[in-house]
């Protein structure tokens, strides 16, 4: 399968947003297809939750940067 990924690790997610999203999509696909047993499903669910948190944090950071860039120059000087 093109969706071959390692099982969950307890270390923090250190991949790009795109890599995390691709891994998450693979986890969802395997779970939907029933390709993994219960223990592996629990581990994959845990990894998926970590990836979701990582992606959400990345999106929040990007949104903050966009908001800063959209502020008029005089507002950023007062902040």
PDB file of N, CA and C in Angstrom, residues 19-45:
ATOM      1  N   UNK A  19       3.341  16.952   5.592  1.00  0.00           N
ATOM      2  CA  UNK A  19       3.684  15.571   5.948  1.00  0.00           C
ATOM      3  C   UNK A  19       2.734  15.039   7.008  1.00  0.00           C
ATOM      4  N   UNK A  20       2.425  15.872   7.996  1.00  0.00           N
ATOM      5  CA  UNK A  20       1.503  15.462   9.059  1.00  0.00           C
ATOM      6  C   UNK A  20       0.128  15.158   8.489  1.00  0.00           C
ATOM      7  N   UNK A  21      -0.342  15.993   7.592  1.00  0.00           N
ATOM      8  CA  UNK A  21      -1.652  15.792   6.984  1.00  0.00           C
ATOM      9  C   UNK A  21      -1.678  14.509   6.165  1.00  0.00           C
ATOM     10  N   UNK A  22      -0.622  14.247   5.418  1.00  0.00           N
ATOM     11  CA  UNK A  22      -0.546  13.021   4.610  1.00  0.00           C
ATOM     12  C   UNK A  22      -0.550  11.782   5.509  1.00  0.00           C
ATOM     13  N   UNK A  23       0.199  11.833   6.593  1.00  0.00           N
ATOM     14  CA  UNK A  23       0.235  10.714   7.536  1.00  0.00           C
ATOM     15  C   UNK A  23      -1.139  10.510   8.156  1.00  0.00           C
ATOM     16  N   UNK A  24      -1.780  11.604   8.537  1.00  0.00           N
ATOM     17  CA  UNK A  24      -3.112  11.530   9.126  1.00  0.00           C
ATOM     18  C   UNK A  24      -4.117  10.917   8.144  1.00  0.00           C
ATOM     19  N   UNK A  25      -4.040  11.307   6.888  1.00  0.00           N
ATOM     20  CA  UNK A  25      -4.926  10.738   5.867  1.00  0.00           C
ATOM     21  C   UNK A  25      -4.707   9.233   5.732  1.00  0.00           C
ATOM     22  N   UNK A  26      -3.456   8.795   5.806  1.00  0.00           N
ATOM     23  CA  UNK A  26      -3.154   7.365   5.738  1.00  0.00           C
ATOM     24  C   UNK A  26      -3.725   6.603   6.917  1.00  0.00           C
ATOM     25  N   UNK A  27      -3.638   7.195   8.096  1.00  0.00           N
ATOM     26  CA  UNK A  27      -4.197   6.565   9.298  1.00  0.00           C
ATOM     27  C   UNK A  27      -5.707   6.410   9.150  1.00  0.00           C
ATOM     28  N   UNK A  28      -6.362   7.475   8.719  1.00  0.00           N
ATOM     29  CA  UNK A  28      -7.817   7.435   8.547  1.00  0.00           C
ATOM     30  C   UNK A  28      -8.201   6.365   7.526  1.00  0.00           C
ATOM     31  N   UNK A  29      -7.482   6.309   6.423  1.00  0.00           N
ATOM     32  CA  UNK A  29      -7.777   5.320   5.386  1.00  0.00           C
ATOM     33  C   UNK A  29      -7.663   3.896   5.925  1.00  0.00           C
ATOM     34  N   UNK A  30      -6.560   3.610   6.623  1.00  0.00           N
ATOM     35  CA  UNK A  30      -6.375   2.262   7.176  1.00  0.00           C
ATOM     36  C   UNK A  30      -7.459   1.925   8.192  1.00  0.00           C
ATOM     37  N   UNK A  31      -7.835   2.885   9.026  1.00  0.00           N
ATOM     38  CA  UNK A  31      -8.869   2.623  10.022  1.00  0.00           C
ATOM     39  C   UNK A  31     -10.223   2.397   9.352  1.00  0.00           C
ATOM     40  N   UNK A  32     -10.529   3.183   8.329  1.00  0.00           N
ATOM     41  CA  UNK A  32     -11.797   3.017   7.614  1.00  0.00           C
ATOM     42  C   UNK A  32     -11.874   1.682   6.885  1.00  0.00           C
ATOM     43  N   UNK A  33     -10.742   1.218   6.396  1.00  0.00           N
ATOM     44  CA  UNK A  33     -10.721  -0.040   5.654  1.00  0.00           C
ATOM     45  C   UNK A  33     -10.613  -1.252   6.575  1.00  0.00           C
ATOM     46  N   UNK A  34     -10.414  -1.023   7.868  1.00  0.00           N
ATOM     47  CA  UNK A  34     -10.318  -2.114   8.817  1.00  0.00           C
ATOM     48  C   UNK A  34      -9.069  -2.949   8.643  1.00  0.00           C
ATOM     49  N   UNK A  35      -7.982  -2.328   8.179  1.00  0.00           N
ATOM     50  CA  UNK A  35      -6.744  -3.055   7.906  1.00  0.00           C
ATOM     51  C   UNK A  35      -5.925  -3.359   9.163  1.00  0.00           C
ATOM     52  N   UNK A  36      -6.301  -2.804  10.314  1.00  0.00           N
ATOM     53  CA  UNK A  36      -5.473  -2.960  11.498  1.00  0.00           C
ATOM     54  C   UNK A  36      -6.291  -3.519  12.660  1.00  0.00           C
ATOM     55  N   UNK A  37      -5.604  -4.223  13.561  1.00  0.00           N
ATOM     56  CA  UNK A  37      -6.296  -4.788  14.720  1.00  0.00           C
ATOM     57  C   UNK A  37      -6.547  -3.704  15.768  1.00  0.00           C
ATOM     58  N   UNK A  38      -7.247  -4.058  16.823  1.00  0.00           N
ATOM     59  CA  UNK A  38      -7.677  -3.083  17.818  1.00  0.00           C
ATOM     60  C   UNK A  38      -6.505  -2.361  18.467  1.00  0.00           C
ATOM     61  N   UNK A  39      -5.471  -3.084  18.876  1.00  0.00           N
ATOM     62  CA  UNK A  39      -4.323  -2.450  19.530  1.00  0.00           C
ATOM     63  C   UNK A  39      -3.644  -1.452  18.599  1.00  0.00           C
ATOM     64  N   UNK A  40      -3.438  -1.848  17.364  1.00  0.00           N
ATOM     65  CA  UNK A  40      -2.830  -0.936  16.395  1.00  0.00           C
ATOM     66  C   UNK A  40      -3.755   0.255  16.124  1.00  0.00           C
ATOM     67  N   UNK A  41      -5.063   0.009  16.102  1.00  0.00           N
ATOM     68  CA  UNK A  41      -6.022   1.097  15.884  1.00  0.00           C
ATOM     69  C   UNK A  41      -5.917   2.125  17.007  1.00  0.00           C
ATOM     70  N   UNK A  42      -5.769   1.662  18.238  1.00  0.00           N
ATOM     71  CA  UNK A  42      -5.622   2.587  19.363  1.00  0.00           C
ATOM     72  C   UNK A  42      -4.337   3.397  19.247  1.00  0.00           C
ATOM     73  N   UNK A  43      -3.254   2.744  18.857  1.00  0.00           N
ATOM     74  CA  UNK A  43      -1.985   3.446  18.677  1.00  0.00           C
ATOM     75  C   UNK A  43      -2.082   4.454  17.535  1.00  0.00           C
ATOM     76  N   UNK A  44      -2.723   4.065  16.449  1.00  0.00           N
ATOM     77  CA  UNK A  44      -2.881   4.957  15.318  1.00  0.00           C
ATOM     78  C   UNK A  44      -3.786   6.142  15.677  1.00  0.00           C
ATOM     79  N   UNK A  45      -4.815   5.873  16.497  1.00  0.00           N
ATOM     80  CA  UNK A  45      -5.691   6.947  16.948  1.00  0.00           C
ATOM     81  C   UNK A  45      -4.901   7.957  17.775  1.00  0.00           C
TER      82      UNK A  45
END
